[in-house]
Short mmCIF file of C-alpha atoms and ligand atoms in Angstrom, two decimals:
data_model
loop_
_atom_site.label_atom_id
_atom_site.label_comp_id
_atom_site.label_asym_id
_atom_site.label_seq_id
_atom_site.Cartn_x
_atom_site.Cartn_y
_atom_site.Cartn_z
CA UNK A 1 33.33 24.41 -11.39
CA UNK A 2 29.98 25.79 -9.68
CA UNK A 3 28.67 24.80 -6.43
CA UNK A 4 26.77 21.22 -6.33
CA UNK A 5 23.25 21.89 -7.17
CA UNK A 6 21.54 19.18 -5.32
CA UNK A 7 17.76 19.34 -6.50
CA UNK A 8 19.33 19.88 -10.01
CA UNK A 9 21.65 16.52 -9.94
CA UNK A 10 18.64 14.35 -8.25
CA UNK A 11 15.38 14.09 -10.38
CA UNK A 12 12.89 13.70 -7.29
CA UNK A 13 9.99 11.24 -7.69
CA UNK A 14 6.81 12.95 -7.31
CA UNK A 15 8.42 16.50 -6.83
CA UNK A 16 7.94 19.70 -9.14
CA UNK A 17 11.60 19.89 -10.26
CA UNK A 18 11.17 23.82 -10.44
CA UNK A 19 9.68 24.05 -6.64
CA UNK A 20 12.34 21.82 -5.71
CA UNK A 21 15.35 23.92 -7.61
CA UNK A 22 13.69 26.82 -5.73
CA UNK A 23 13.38 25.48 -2.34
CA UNK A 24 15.95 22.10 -1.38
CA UNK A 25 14.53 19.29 0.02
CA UNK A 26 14.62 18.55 3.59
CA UNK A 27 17.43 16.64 4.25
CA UNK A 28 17.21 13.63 6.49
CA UNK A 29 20.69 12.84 8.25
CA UNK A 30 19.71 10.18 10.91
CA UNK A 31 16.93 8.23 12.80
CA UNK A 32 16.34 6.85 16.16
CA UNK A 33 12.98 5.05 16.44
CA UNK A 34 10.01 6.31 15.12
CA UNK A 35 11.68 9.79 14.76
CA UNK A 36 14.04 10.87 11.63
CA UNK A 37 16.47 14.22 11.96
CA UNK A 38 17.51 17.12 9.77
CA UNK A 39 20.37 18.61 9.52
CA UNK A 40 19.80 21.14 12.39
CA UNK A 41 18.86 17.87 14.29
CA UNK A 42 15.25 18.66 14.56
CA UNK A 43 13.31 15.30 15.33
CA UNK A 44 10.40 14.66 13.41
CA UNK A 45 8.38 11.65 14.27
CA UNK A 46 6.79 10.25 11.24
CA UNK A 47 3.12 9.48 11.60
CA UNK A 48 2.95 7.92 8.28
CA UNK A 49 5.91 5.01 8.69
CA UNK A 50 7.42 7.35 6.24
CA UNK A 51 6.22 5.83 2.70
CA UNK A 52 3.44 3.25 4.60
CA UNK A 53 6.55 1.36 4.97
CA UNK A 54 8.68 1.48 8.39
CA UNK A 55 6.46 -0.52 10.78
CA UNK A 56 10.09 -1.06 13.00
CA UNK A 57 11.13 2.37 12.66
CA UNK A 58 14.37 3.82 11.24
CA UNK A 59 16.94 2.38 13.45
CA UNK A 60 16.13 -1.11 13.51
CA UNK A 61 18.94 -3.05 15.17
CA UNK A 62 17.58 -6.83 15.06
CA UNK A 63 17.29 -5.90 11.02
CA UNK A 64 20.81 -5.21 11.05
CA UNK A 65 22.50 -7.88 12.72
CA UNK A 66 20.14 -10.16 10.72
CA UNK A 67 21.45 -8.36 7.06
CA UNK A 68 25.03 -8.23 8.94
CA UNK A 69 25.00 -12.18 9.73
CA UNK A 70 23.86 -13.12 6.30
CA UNK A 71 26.17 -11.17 4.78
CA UNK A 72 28.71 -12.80 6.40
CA UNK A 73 27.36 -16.35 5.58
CA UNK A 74 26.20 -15.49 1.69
CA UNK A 75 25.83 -11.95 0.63
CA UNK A 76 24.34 -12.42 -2.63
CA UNK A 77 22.83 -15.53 -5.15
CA UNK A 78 20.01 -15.78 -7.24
CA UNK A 79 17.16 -18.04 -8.06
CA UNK A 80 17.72 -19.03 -12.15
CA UNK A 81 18.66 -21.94 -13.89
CA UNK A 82 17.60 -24.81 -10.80
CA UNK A 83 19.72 -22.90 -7.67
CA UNK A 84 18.03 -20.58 -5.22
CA UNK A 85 19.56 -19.68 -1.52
CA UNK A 86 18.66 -21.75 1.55
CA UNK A 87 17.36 -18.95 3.14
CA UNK A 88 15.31 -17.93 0.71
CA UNK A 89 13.41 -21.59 0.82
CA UNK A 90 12.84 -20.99 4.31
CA UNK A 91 11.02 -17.67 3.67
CA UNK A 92 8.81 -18.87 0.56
CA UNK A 93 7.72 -22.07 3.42
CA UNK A 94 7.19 -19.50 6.34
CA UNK A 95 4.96 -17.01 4.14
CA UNK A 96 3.31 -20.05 2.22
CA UNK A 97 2.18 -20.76 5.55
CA UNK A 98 1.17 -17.37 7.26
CA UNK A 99 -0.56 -16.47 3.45
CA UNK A 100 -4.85 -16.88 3.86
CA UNK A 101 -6.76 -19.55 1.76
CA UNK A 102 -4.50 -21.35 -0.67
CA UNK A 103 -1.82 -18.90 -1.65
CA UNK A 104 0.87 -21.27 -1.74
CA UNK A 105 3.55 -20.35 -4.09
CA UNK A 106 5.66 -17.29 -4.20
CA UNK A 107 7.69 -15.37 -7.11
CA UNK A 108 9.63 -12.82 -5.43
CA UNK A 109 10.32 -9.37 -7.10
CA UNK A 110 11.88 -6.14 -5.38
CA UNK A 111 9.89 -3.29 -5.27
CA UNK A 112 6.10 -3.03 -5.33
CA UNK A 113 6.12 -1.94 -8.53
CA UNK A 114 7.75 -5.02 -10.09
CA UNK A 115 5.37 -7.18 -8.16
CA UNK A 116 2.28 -5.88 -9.53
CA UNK A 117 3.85 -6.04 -12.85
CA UNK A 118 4.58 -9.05 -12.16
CA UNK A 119 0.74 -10.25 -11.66
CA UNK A 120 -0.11 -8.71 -14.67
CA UNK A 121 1.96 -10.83 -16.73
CA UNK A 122 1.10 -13.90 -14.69
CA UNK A 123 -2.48 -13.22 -15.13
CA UNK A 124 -2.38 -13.06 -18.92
CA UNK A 125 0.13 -16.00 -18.66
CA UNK A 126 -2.35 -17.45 -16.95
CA UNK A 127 -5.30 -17.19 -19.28
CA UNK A 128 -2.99 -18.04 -22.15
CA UNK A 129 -2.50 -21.29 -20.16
CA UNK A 130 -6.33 -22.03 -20.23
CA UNK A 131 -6.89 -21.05 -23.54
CA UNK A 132 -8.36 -17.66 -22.69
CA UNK A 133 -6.63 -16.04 -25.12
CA UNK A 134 -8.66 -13.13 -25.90
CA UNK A 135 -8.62 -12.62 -21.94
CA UNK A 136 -6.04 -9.60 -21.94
CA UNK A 137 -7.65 -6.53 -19.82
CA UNK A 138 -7.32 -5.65 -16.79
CA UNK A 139 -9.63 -3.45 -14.67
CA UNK A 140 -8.32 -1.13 -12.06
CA UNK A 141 -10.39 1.84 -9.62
CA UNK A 142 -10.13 5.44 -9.82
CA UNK A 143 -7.87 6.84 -7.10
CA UNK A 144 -5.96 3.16 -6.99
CA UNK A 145 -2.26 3.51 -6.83
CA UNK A 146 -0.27 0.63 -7.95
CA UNK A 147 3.14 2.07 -8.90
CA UNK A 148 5.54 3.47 -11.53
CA UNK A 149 5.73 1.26 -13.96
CA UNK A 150 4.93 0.66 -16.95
CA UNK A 151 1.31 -1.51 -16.56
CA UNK A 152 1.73 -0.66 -12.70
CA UNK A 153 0.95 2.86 -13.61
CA UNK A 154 -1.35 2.40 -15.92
CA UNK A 155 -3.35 0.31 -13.52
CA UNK A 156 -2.83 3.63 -11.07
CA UNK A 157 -5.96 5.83 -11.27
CA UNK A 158 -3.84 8.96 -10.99
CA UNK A 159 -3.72 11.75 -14.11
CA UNK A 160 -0.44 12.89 -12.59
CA UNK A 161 0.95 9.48 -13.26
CA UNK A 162 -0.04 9.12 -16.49
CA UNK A 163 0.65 12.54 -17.68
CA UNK A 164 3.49 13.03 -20.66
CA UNK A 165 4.45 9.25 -19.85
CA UNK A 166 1.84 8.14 -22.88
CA UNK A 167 -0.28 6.41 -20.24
CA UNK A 168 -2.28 4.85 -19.61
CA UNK A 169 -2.12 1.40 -21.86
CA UNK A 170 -5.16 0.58 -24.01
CA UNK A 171 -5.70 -2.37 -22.46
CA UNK A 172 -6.68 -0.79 -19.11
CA UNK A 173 -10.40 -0.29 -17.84
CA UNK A 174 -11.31 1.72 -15.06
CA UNK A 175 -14.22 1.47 -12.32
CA UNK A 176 -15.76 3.61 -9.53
CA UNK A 177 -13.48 3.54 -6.13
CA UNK A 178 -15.33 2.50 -3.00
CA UNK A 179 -15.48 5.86 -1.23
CA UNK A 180 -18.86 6.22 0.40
CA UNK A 181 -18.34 9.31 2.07
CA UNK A 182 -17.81 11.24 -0.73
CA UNK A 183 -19.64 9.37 -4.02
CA UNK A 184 -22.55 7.33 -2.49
CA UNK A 185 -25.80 9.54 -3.68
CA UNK A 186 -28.19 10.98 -1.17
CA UNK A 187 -29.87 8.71 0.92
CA UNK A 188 -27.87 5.64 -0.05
CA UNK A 189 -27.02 3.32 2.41
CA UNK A 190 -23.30 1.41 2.38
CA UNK A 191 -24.19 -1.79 1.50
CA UNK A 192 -26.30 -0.15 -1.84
CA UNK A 193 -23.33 2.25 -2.13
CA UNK A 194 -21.24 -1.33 -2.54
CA UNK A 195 -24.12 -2.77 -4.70
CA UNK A 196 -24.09 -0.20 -6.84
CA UNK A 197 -20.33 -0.63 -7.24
CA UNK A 198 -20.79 -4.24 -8.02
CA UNK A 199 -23.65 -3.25 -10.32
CA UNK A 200 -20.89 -0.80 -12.44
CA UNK A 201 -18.51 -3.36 -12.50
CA UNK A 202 -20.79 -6.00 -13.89
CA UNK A 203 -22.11 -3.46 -16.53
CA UNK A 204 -18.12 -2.52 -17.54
CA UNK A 205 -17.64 -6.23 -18.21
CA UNK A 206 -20.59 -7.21 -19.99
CA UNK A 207 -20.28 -4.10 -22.46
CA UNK A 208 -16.43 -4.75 -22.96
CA UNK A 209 -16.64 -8.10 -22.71
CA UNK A 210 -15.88 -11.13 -19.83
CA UNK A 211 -13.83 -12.94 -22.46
CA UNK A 212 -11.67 -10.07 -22.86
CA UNK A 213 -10.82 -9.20 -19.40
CA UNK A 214 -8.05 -11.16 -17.59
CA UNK A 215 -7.74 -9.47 -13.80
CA UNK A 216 -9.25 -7.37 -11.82
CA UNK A 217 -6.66 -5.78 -9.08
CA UNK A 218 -7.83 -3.29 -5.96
CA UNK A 219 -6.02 -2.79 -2.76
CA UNK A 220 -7.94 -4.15 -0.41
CA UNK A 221 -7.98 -0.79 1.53
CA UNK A 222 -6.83 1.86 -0.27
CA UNK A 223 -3.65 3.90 0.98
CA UNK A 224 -2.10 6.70 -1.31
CA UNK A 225 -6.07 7.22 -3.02
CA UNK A 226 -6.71 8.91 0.37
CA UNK A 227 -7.31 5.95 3.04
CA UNK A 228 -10.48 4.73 1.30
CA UNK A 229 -11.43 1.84 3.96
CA UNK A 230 -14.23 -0.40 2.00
CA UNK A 231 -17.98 0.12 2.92
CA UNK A 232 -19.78 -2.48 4.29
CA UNK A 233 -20.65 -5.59 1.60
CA UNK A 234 -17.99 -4.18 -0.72
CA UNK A 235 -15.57 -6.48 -1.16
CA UNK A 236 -18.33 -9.58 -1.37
CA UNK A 237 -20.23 -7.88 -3.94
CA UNK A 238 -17.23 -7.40 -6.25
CA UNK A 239 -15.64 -10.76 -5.75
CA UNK A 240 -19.31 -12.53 -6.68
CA UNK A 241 -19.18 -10.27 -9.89
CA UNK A 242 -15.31 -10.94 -10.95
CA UNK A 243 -16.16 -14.79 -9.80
CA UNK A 244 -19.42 -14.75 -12.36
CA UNK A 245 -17.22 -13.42 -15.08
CA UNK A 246 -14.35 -15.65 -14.71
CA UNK A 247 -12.21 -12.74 -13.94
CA UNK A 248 -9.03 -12.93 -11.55
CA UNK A 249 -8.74 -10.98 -8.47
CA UNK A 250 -5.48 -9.80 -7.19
CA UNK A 251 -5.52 -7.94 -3.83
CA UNK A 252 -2.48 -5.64 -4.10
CA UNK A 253 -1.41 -4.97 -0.41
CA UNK A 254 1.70 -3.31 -0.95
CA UNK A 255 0.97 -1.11 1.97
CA UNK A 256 -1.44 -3.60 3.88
CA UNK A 257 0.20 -6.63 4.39
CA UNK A 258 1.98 -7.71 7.17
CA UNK A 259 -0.76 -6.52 9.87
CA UNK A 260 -1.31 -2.59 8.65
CA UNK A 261 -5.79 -3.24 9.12
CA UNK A 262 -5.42 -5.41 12.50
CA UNK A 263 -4.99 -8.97 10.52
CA UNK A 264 -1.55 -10.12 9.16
CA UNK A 265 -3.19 -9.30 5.75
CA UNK A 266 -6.01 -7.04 4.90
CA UNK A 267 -7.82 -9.81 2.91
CA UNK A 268 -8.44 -11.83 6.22
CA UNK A 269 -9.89 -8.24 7.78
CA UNK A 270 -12.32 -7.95 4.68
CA UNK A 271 -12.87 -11.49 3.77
CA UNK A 272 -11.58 -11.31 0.08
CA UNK A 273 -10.74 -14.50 -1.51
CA UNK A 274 -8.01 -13.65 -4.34
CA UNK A 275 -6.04 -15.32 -6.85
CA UNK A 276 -2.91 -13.47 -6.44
CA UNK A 277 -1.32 -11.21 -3.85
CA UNK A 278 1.30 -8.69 -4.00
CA UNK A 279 3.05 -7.86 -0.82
CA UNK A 280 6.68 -5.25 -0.18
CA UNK A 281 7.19 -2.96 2.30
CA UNK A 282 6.40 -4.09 5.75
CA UNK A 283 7.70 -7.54 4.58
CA UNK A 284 11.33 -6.38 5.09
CA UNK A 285 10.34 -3.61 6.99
CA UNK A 286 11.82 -1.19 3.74
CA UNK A 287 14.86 -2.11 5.29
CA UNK A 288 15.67 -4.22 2.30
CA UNK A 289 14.14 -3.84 -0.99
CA UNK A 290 12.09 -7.08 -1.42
CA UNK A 291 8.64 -8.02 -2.66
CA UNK A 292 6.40 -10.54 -4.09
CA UNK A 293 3.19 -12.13 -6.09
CA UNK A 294 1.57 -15.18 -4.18
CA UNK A 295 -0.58 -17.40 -5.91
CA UNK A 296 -2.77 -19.46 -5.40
CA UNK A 297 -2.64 -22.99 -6.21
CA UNK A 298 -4.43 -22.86 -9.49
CA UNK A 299 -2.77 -20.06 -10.89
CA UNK A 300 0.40 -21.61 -9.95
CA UNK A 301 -0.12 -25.24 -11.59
CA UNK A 302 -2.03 -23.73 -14.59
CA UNK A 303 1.24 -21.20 -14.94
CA UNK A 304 3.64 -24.74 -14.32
CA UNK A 305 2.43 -26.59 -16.73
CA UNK A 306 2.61 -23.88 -19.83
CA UNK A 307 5.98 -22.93 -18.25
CA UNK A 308 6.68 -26.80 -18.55
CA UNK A 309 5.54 -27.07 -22.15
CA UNK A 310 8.03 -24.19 -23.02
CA UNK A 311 10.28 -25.86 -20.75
CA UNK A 312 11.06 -22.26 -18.85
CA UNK A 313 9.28 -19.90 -17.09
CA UNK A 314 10.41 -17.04 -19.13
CA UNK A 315 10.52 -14.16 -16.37
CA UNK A 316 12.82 -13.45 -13.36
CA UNK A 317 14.96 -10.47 -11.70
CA UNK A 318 18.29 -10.64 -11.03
CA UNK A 319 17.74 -9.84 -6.93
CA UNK A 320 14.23 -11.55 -6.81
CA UNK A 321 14.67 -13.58 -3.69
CA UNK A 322 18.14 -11.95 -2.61
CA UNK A 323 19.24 -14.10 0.34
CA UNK A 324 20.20 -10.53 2.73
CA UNK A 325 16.23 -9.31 1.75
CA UNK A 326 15.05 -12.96 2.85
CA UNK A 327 16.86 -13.24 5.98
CA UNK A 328 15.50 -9.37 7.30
CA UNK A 329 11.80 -11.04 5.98
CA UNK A 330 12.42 -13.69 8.08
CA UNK A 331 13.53 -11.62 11.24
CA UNK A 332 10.91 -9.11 10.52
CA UNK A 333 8.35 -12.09 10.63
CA UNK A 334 9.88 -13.14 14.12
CA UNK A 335 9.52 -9.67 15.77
CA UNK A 336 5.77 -9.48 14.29
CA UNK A 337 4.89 -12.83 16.05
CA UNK A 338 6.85 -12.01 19.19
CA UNK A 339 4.46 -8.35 19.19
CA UNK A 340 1.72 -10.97 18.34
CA UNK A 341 1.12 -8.70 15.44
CA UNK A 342 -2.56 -8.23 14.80
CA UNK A 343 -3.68 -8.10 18.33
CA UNK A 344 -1.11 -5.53 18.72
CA UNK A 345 -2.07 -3.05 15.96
CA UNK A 346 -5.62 -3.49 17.09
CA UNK A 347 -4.75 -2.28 20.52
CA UNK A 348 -2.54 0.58 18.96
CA UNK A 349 -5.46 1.05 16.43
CA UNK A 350 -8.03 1.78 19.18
CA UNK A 351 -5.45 4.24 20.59
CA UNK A 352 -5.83 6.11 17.23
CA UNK A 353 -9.51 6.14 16.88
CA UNK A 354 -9.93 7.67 20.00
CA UNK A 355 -7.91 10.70 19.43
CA UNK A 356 -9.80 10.72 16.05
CA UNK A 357 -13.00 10.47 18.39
CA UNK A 358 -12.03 13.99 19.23
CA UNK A 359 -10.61 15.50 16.59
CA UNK A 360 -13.73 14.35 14.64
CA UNK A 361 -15.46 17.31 17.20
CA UNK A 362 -13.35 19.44 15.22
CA UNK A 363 -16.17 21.64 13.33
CA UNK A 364 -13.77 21.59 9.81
CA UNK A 365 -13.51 17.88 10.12
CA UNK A 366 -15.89 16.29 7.46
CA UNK A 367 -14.61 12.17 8.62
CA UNK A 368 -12.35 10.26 10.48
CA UNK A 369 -11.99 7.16 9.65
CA UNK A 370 -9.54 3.81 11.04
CA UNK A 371 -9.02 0.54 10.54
CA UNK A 372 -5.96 -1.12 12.44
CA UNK A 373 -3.57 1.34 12.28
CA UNK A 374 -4.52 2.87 8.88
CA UNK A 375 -6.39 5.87 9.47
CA UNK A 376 -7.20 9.16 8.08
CA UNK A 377 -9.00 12.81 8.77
CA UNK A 378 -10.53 14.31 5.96
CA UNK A 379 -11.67 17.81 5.49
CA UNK A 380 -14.30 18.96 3.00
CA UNK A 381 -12.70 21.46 -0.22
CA UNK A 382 -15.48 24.09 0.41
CA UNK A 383 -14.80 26.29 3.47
CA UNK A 384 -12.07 29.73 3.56
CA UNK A 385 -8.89 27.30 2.85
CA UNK A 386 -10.77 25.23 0.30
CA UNK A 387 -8.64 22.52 -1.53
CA UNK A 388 -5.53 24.09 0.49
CA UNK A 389 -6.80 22.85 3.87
CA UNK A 390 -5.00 19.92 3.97
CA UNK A 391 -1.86 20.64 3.03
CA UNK A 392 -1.46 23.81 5.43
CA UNK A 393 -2.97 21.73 8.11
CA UNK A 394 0.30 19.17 7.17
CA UNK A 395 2.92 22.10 7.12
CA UNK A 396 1.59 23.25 10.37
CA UNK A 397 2.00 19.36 11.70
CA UNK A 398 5.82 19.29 10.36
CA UNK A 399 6.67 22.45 12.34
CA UNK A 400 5.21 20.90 15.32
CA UNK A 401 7.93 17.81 14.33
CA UNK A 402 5.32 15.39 12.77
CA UNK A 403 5.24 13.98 9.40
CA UNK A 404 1.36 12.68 8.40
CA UNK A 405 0.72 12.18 4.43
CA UNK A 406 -1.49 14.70 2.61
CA UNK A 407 -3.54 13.91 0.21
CA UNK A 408 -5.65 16.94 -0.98
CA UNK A 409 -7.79 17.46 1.86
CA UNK A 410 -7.03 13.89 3.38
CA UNK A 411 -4.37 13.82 6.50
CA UNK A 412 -3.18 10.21 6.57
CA UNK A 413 -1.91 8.35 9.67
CA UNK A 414 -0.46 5.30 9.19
CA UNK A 415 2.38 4.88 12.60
CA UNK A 416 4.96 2.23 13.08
CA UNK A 417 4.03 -0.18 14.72
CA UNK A 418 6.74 0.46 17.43
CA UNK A 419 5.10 3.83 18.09
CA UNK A 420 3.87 3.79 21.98
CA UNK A 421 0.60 4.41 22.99
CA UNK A 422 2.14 7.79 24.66
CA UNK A 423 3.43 8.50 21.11
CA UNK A 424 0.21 7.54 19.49
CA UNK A 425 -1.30 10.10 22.08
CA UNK A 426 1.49 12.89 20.86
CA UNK A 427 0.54 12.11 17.31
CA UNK A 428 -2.81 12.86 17.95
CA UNK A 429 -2.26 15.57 19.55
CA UNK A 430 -0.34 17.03 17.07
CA UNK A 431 -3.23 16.73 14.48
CA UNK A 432 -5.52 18.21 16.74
CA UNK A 433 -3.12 20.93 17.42
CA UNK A 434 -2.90 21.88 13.94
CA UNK A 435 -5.67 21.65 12.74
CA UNK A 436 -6.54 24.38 15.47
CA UNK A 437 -3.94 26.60 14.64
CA UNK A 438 -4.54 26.77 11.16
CA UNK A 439 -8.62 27.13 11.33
CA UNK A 440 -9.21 28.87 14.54
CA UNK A 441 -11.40 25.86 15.05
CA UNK A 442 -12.14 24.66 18.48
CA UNK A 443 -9.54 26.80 20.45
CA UNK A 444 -11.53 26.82 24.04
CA UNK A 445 -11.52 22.78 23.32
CA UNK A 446 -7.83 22.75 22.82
CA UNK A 447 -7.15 25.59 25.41
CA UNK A 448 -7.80 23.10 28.40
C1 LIG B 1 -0.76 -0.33 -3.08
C2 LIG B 1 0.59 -0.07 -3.71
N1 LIG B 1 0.96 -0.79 -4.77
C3 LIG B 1 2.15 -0.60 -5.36
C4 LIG B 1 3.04 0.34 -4.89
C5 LIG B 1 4.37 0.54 -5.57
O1 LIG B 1 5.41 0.15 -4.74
P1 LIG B 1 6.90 0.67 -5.01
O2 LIG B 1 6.93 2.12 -4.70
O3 LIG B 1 7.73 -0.15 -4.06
O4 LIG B 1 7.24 0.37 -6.42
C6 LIG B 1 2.68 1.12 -3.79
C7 LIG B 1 3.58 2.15 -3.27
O5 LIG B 1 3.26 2.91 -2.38
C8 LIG B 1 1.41 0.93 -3.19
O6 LIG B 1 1.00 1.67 -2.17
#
């Protein structure tokens, strides 16, 4: 027998399986905090709450006497057939009531993946409810992620997801992402920039059709597209369009809910109205693997009653609403109100932006940008290090023991929210640092 291969026996997601035969991955033995260790024990603090998704940090201990004492009381039982857990009641009433507008009812999934497959079904279910039969489409934005499967990937505006899978579906249309730094034309303001967007939009639906089109679906900010924060207007302009055409909105904020933009969801920061909402990580804290799709109270009574004509609701998961991932969302929701969650990731937030304030001095720097504790640096791809600015400028920051996300030549920062504002100020520092090192940029600034 040969030696284990390790990159060989574990298909990486979003790895080159060649680069990673060649070079192992980085092997991550323990936590404590906001910081992760290697197997020399080199601490990395990760700037980037690992996947968007560790707002407590890797170690913690409230989560695990919380999974420890339900496991004890009811380890596992499921929601089918007129049974669900206690616990898990208490969780649907406690987000039904922390959930903006009329989002009222909850169908609980367990990854973010699931849940935004999830809303797609339950938006055609819902039009073939109201007759709309014909209304099958769904629109989603270039540079959107939305996840790995099947319709969840197609609805990701990502050629690297779709590539050799056969993606993406027919039945997918795609529309401009709101990035005004980079696509607004000269001399365009934000609010045209959004206009304009709303304008596109409009024109995709009339030539395809409103009575074709079931859902539109956007993160509210956008996270793994590069930190695309929306311009000014944007969000109104697209919700009057979608509300014209009859079209459902579902505000996917896999990575922003549960206080990421400075509100305990991103559609109270931009004022977006929508029909459905997928939530996961933060909500158990990825301690657990939980998520859901709220509705509102329409889609959920339109849904009912065709569910009560078939007499079943023909869709479920066996660990959707596992009691364990229900009583760390619950816990999770009490150490975000003790923190007083949005006031706290504002104050961390302004923390952020005003290291950015001074990185953006940085003469590579083409934006900084920040809302809540969602931020980014971008760099432009002309310049000696073109396209390969950003991820040098990352490498650099990993030495230095920090982990921020690259995304071409976009450095995302996206802390837990346990980080301290000393730790915020390392962070920063560390991004400045590197970004020196690797361009040569600013070195009398960072000298002093
Ligand atoms: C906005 C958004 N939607 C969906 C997903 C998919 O979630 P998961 O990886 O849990 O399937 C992600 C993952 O990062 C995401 O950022």
């Amino acid at each position: 027998m040969g030696e284990p291969k390790t990159a060989m026996n574990h298909l990486l997601p979003f790895t080159d399986p060649s680069a990673a035969d060649a070079k192992a991955p980085l092997e991550i033995v323990s936590g404590d905090g906001i910081r992760v260790f290697d197997r020399q024990g080199k601490a990395y603090i990760d700037a980037v709450s690992a996947l968007w998704c560790s707002p407590l940090g890797f170690t913690p201990e409230r989560l695990t006497n919380a999974m420890a004492d339900q496991m004890g009381q009811l380890a596992y039982y499921h929601s089918f057939m007129g049974r669900t857990p206690a616990i898990t009641t208490r969780l649907t009433a406690r987000l039904a009531a922390l959930l903006p507008g009329d989002l009222n009812h909850l169908f609980f999934t367990t990854s973010g993946s699931e849940a935004v497959e999830t809303a797609a079904k339950f938006a055609r279910y819902y039009q073939n409810a109201r007759g709309r039969t014909d209304k099958k489409r769904m629109i989603a934005r270039d540079g959107a992620y939305h996840g790995s499967g099947q319709v969840s990937a197609a609805l990701t505006g990502f050629g690297y997801c779709h590539d050799g899978f056969d993606l993406p579906l027919d039945g997918v249309l795609r529309t401009g992402r709101p990035h005004f730094l980079l696509d607004a034309e000269p001399g365009e303001s934000e609010i045209s920039f959004s206009r304009r967007r709303a304008r596109e939009l409009d024109e995709l639906i009339r030539h395809h059709g409103a009575d074709t089109i079931a859902a539109f679906i956007g993160e509210p900010a956008m996270g793994a597209g590069g930190v695309i924060l929306p311009p000014e207007g944007y969000w109104a302009e697209i919700q009057e369009v979608l509300t014209r055409h009859d079209i459902l909105l579902i505000a996917d904020e896999i990575i922003c809910g549960f206080g990421r933009t400075g509100e305990w969801f991103a559609s109270q920061t931009y004022d977006i109205a929508p029909d459905m909402l997928t939530m996961a990580k933060q909500m158990t804290a990825s301690v657990f693997p939980m998520s859901a799709v709220a509705m509102s109270d329409q889609v959920h009574n339109t849904i009912a009653d065709l569910a009560g004509h078939y007499g079943t609701f023909g869709h479920g998961v066996t660990y959707g609403g596992h009691p364990v991932g229900a009583a760390v969302a619950l816990e999770c929701l009490d150490i975000y109100e003790e923190m007083d969650l949005p006031h706290h990731v504002r104050k961390l937030g302004a923390r952020i932006q005003s290291g950015l304030a001074r990185i953006a001095q940085l003469p590579p720097v083409l934006d900084t940008r920040c809302h809540g504790m969602l931020a980014a640096v971008e760099f432009p791809e002309t310049g000696p290090f073109g396209a390969e600015l950003g991820r040098r400028i990352g490498e650099e920051a990993i030495r230095r023991g920090v982990f921020f996300r690259t995304i071409g030549n976009v450095l995302a920062i996206a802390p837990p929210y346990i980080t301290t504002e000393d730790e915020i100020d390392s962070i920063m520092q560390v991004m400045h640092s590197s970004i020196v090192s690797v361009t040569g940029a600013g070195v009398t600034d960072d000298a002093r």
